Amino acid sequence: MDEATLASIAEFHAALVKDGIGKYDKAHNEMPGYSWKAYCQYNYRDAFDWKGSKTPAEPAPAPDVYTIQEGDTLWSIAHKDGTGGVQVEDLIKANPGIDPTKLKIGQKINFGNAKDVIVQPDIKEDNETSNSGDETIRSIQKTLNSRYGTDLIVDGFNGPKTKSSLIKALQNELNKQFNKKLVVDGKWGAETKAAIVTVQKGAKGNLTWILQAALYTEGYNPGLLDSIFGKDTESALSKFQKAKMLTADKKAGKVTLTELFAE
């Protein structure tokens, strides 16, 4: 096996040991769809003890597009020969609209900018862990799921589904608080725009939280997502308005929210 493969096995084994995986797992031939498939054989100890090379071989270039085959997962795709050292998190970032748990045979996976990321194996301390995704995005996704039943994958990566869920949250609140009778479809349209109420400094509640979450996902940090429109939220909103060349009135009205939520 090449060094990149040995590196992935060693890291995967360390993660399994840390999480206590393996005590009650099924055997290879007990897994649905895998009873007929041969499995690889290799020297586990050599793989587990691998510490990296001073001169690792550079992985082959990654393709522009990969077509899902039977048994594929993002993890297996990232570690196929010829994927250029691309990692799972790179694939997720390059494909924000996909559901990693529901890949379909024939589905196209875009390597996009991910193929430019070449990860070379290096020496890691035993206690070093990797943590993908943004914790605040993860918190936003959890809140959207629990408060509005949006059924998002809580992965910490911002994408179209997270944005659509924020619009659903906004539509829900406009209906609940102002009886706007909007269709809660997660789409920004003329009816949703017409129903907008202005949110400004001093406001408190779910509408303010939605504004804070939307600003954060667009790269404008409002500080603590506390549902209170204070100076940090006002500052983030002002920066967003200036960047979009809007009137920097520090109020979230129809024009600003359209720029924030529309495609």
Coordinates of N, CA, C and O in Angstrom, one line a residue, residues 130-200:
S130 N -8.9 15.8 15.0 CA -9.4 16.7 13.9 C -10.8 16.9 14.2 O -11.6 16.0 14.6
N131 N -11.3 18.1 13.9 CA -12.7 18.5 14.1 C -13.1 19.3 12.9 O -12.8 20.5 12.8
S132 N -13.9 18.7 12.1 CA -14.4 19.4 10.9 C -15.6 20.2 11.1 O -16.4 19.9 12.0
G133 N -15.9 21.2 10.3 CA -17.1 22.0 10.4 C -17.0 23.1 11.4 O -16.1 23.1 12.3
D134 N -17.9 24.1 11.3 CA -17.9 25.2 12.2 C -18.9 25.0 13.3 O -20.0 24.7 13.1
E135 N -18.4 25.2 14.5 CA -19.2 24.9 15.7 C -20.5 25.8 15.8 O -21.6 25.4 16.2
T136 N -20.3 27.1 15.4 CA -21.5 28.0 15.4 C -22.5 27.6 14.3 O -23.7 27.6 14.6
I137 N -22.0 27.2 13.1 CA -22.9 26.7 12.1 C -23.7 25.5 12.6 O -24.9 25.3 12.4
R138 N -22.9 24.6 13.3 CA -23.5 23.4 13.9 C -24.6 23.7 14.9 O -25.7 23.1 14.9
S139 N -24.4 24.8 15.7 CA -25.3 25.2 16.6 C -26.6 25.8 15.9 O -27.7 25.5 16.4
I140 N -26.4 26.5 14.9 CA -27.5 27.1 14.1 C -28.3 26.0 13.5 O -29.6 26.0 13.6
Q141 N -27.7 24.9 13.0 CA -28.4 23.8 12.4 C -29.2 23.1 13.4 O -30.3 22.7 13.2
K142 N -28.6 22.9 14.6 CA -29.3 22.2 15.7 C -30.6 23.0 16.1 O -31.7 22.4 16.3
T143 N -30.4 24.3 16.2 CA -31.5 25.2 16.6 C -32.6 25.1 15.6 O -33.8 25.1 15.9
L144 N -32.3 25.2 14.3 CA -33.3 25.2 13.2 C -34.0 23.8 13.3 O -35.2 23.8 13.1
N145 N -33.3 22.8 13.5 CA -34.0 21.4 13.6 C -34.9 21.4 14.8 O -36.1 20.9 14.6
S146 N -34.5 21.8 15.9 CA -35.3 21.6 17.1 C -36.5 22.6 17.2 O -37.6 22.3 17.6
R147 N -36.2 23.9 16.7 CA -37.3 24.9 16.7 C -38.2 24.9 15.6 O -39.4 25.2 15.7
Y148 N -37.7 24.5 14.4 CA -38.6 24.6 13.2 C -38.7 23.3 12.4 O -39.3 23.2 11.4
G149 N -38.1 22.2 13.0 CA -38.3 20.9 12.4 C -37.7 20.8 10.9 O -38.3 20.2 10.1
T150 N -36.6 21.4 10.7 CA -36.0 21.5 9.3 C -35.2 20.2 8.9 O -34.9 20.1 7.7
D151 N -34.9 19.3 9.8 CA -34.3 18.1 9.5 C -33.0 18.2 8.7 O -32.7 17.5 7.8
L152 N -32.2 19.2 9.2 CA -30.9 19.4 8.6 C -29.9 18.4 9.1 O -30.0 17.9 10.2
I153 N -28.9 18.1 8.3 CA -27.7 17.3 8.8 C -26.8 18.3 9.5 O -26.4 19.3 9.0
V154 N -26.6 18.0 10.8 CA -25.8 18.9 11.6 C -24.3 18.6 11.4 O -23.7 17.7 12.1
D155 N -23.7 19.2 10.4 CA -22.3 18.9 10.0 C -21.4 20.1 10.2 O -20.2 20.0 10.0
G156 N -22.0 21.3 10.5 CA -21.1 22.5 10.7 C -20.7 23.2 9.4 O -19.9 24.1 9.4
F157 N -21.3 22.7 8.3 CA -21.0 23.3 7.0 C -22.2 24.1 6.4 O -23.3 23.5 6.3
N158 N -22.0 25.4 6.1 CA -23.1 26.2 5.5 C -23.3 25.8 4.1 O -22.3 25.7 3.3
G159 N -24.5 25.7 3.7 CA -24.9 25.4 2.3 C -26.3 25.8 2.0 O -27.0 26.4 2.8
P160 N -26.8 25.5 0.8 CA -28.1 25.9 0.4 C -29.2 25.4 1.3 O -30.2 26.1 1.5
K161 N -29.1 24.2 1.9 CA -30.1 23.7 2.7 C -30.2 24.5 4.0 O -31.3 24.7 4.6
T162 N -29.1 24.9 4.5 CA -29.1 25.7 5.8 C -29.7 27.0 5.5 O -30.5 27.6 6.3
K163 N -29.4 27.6 4.3 CA -30.0 28.9 4.0 C -31.5 28.8 3.8 O -32.3 29.6 4.3
S164 N -31.9 27.7 3.1 CA -33.3 27.5 2.9 C -34.1 27.3 4.2 O -35.2 27.8 4.4
S165 N -33.4 26.7 5.2 CA -34.0 26.4 6.5 C -34.1 27.7 7.3 O -35.1 27.9 8.0
L166 N -33.2 28.7 7.1 CA -33.3 30.0 7.7 C -34.5 30.8 7.1 O -35.2 31.5 7.9
I167 N -34.7 30.6 5.8 CA -35.9 31.3 5.2 C -37.2 30.7 5.8 O -38.1 31.4 6.1
K168 N -37.2 29.3 5.9 CA -38.4 28.7 6.5 C -38.6 29.2 7.9 O -39.8 29.4 8.3
A169 N -37.5 29.4 8.7 CA -37.7 29.9 10.1 C -38.3 31.3 10.0 O -39.2 31.6 10.8
L170 N -37.8 32.1 9.1 CA -38.3 33.5 9.0 C -39.8 33.5 8.6 O -40.6 34.2 9.2
Q171 N -40.1 32.6 7.6 CA -41.5 32.5 7.2 C -42.4 32.1 8.4 O -43.5 32.6 8.6
N172 N -41.9 31.1 9.1 CA -42.7 30.6 10.3 C -42.9 31.8 11.3 O -44.1 31.9 11.8
E173 N -41.9 32.5 11.6 CA -42.0 33.6 12.6 C -42.9 34.7 12.1 O -43.7 35.3 12.8
L174 N -42.9 35.1 10.8 CA -43.7 36.1 10.2 C -45.2 35.6 10.3 O -46.1 36.4 10.6
N175 N -45.4 34.4 10.1 CA -46.8 33.8 10.2 C -47.3 33.8 11.6 O -48.4 34.3 11.9
K176 N -46.4 33.4 12.5 CA -46.8 33.2 13.9 C -47.0 34.6 14.6 O -47.9 34.8 15.4
Q177 N -46.0 35.5 14.4 CA -46.1 36.8 15.1 C -46.9 37.9 14.4 O -47.5 38.7 15.0
F178 N -47.0 37.8 13.0 CA -47.7 38.9 12.3 C -48.8 38.4 11.4 O -49.4 39.1 10.6
N179 N -49.1 37.1 11.5 CA -50.2 36.5 10.7 C -50.1 36.8 9.2 O -51.1 37.1 8.6
K180 N -48.9 36.6 8.7 CA -48.7 36.9 7.3 C -49.2 35.8 6.3 O -49.3 36.0 5.1
K181 N -49.5 34.6 6.8 CA -50.1 33.5 6.0 C -49.2 33.2 4.8 O -49.7 32.9 3.7
L182 N -47.9 33.1 5.1 CA -47.0 32.7 4.0 C -46.9 31.2 3.9 O -47.1 30.5 4.8
V183 N -46.6 30.8 2.6 CA -46.3 29.3 2.4 C -44.8 29.1 2.9 O -43.9 29.8 2.5
V184 N -44.7 28.2 3.9 CA -43.4 27.9 4.4 C -42.6 26.9 3.5 O -42.7 25.7 3.7
D185 N -42.0 27.5 2.5 CA -41.3 26.6 1.5 C -39.8 26.8 1.5 O -39.1 26.2 0.7
G186 N -39.3 27.8 2.3 CA -37.8 28.0 2.2 C -37.3 28.7 1.0 O -36.1 28.7 0.8
K187 N -38.2 29.4 0.3 CA -37.8 30.1 -0.9 C -38.1 31.6 -0.7 O -39.2 32.0 -0.2
W188 N -37.2 32.4 -1.2 CA -37.3 33.8 -1.1 C -38.0 34.3 -2.3 O -37.5 34.3 -3.4
G189 N -39.3 34.8 -2.1 CA -40.0 35.3 -3.3 C -40.7 36.6 -2.9 O -40.5 37.2 -1.9
A190 N -41.5 37.1 -3.9 CA -42.2 38.4 -3.7 C -43.1 38.4 -2.5 O -43.1 39.5 -1.8
E191 N -43.8 37.4 -2.2 CA -44.7 37.4 -1.0 C -43.9 37.4 0.3 O -44.3 38.1 1.2
T192 N -42.8 36.7 0.4 CA -42.0 36.7 1.6 C -41.4 38.1 1.8 O -41.4 38.7 2.9
K193 N -40.9 38.7 0.7 CA -40.3 40.0 0.7 C -41.3 41.0 1.2 O -41.1 41.9 2.0
A194 N -42.6 41.0 0.7 CA -43.6 41.9 1.0 C -44.0 41.8 2.5 O -44.5 42.8 3.1
A195 N -43.8 40.6 3.1 CA -44.3 40.4 4.4 C -43.2 40.8 5.5 O -43.5 40.8 6.7
I196 N -42.0 41.2 5.0 CA -40.9 41.5 5.9 C -41.3 42.7 6.8 O -41.9 43.7 6.4
V197 N -40.9 42.5 8.1 CA -41.0 43.6 9.1 C -39.5 44.0 9.4 O -38.6 43.2 9.4
T198 N -39.3 45.3 9.7 CA -38.0 45.7 10.0 C -37.5 45.3 11.4 O -38.2 45.5 12.4
V199 N -36.3 44.8 11.4 CA -35.7 44.4 12.7 C -34.5 45.4 13.0 O -33.7 45.5 12.1
Q200 N -34.5 46.0 14.1 CA -33.5 47.0 14.4 C -33.0 46.9 15.9 O -33.5 46.1 16.6

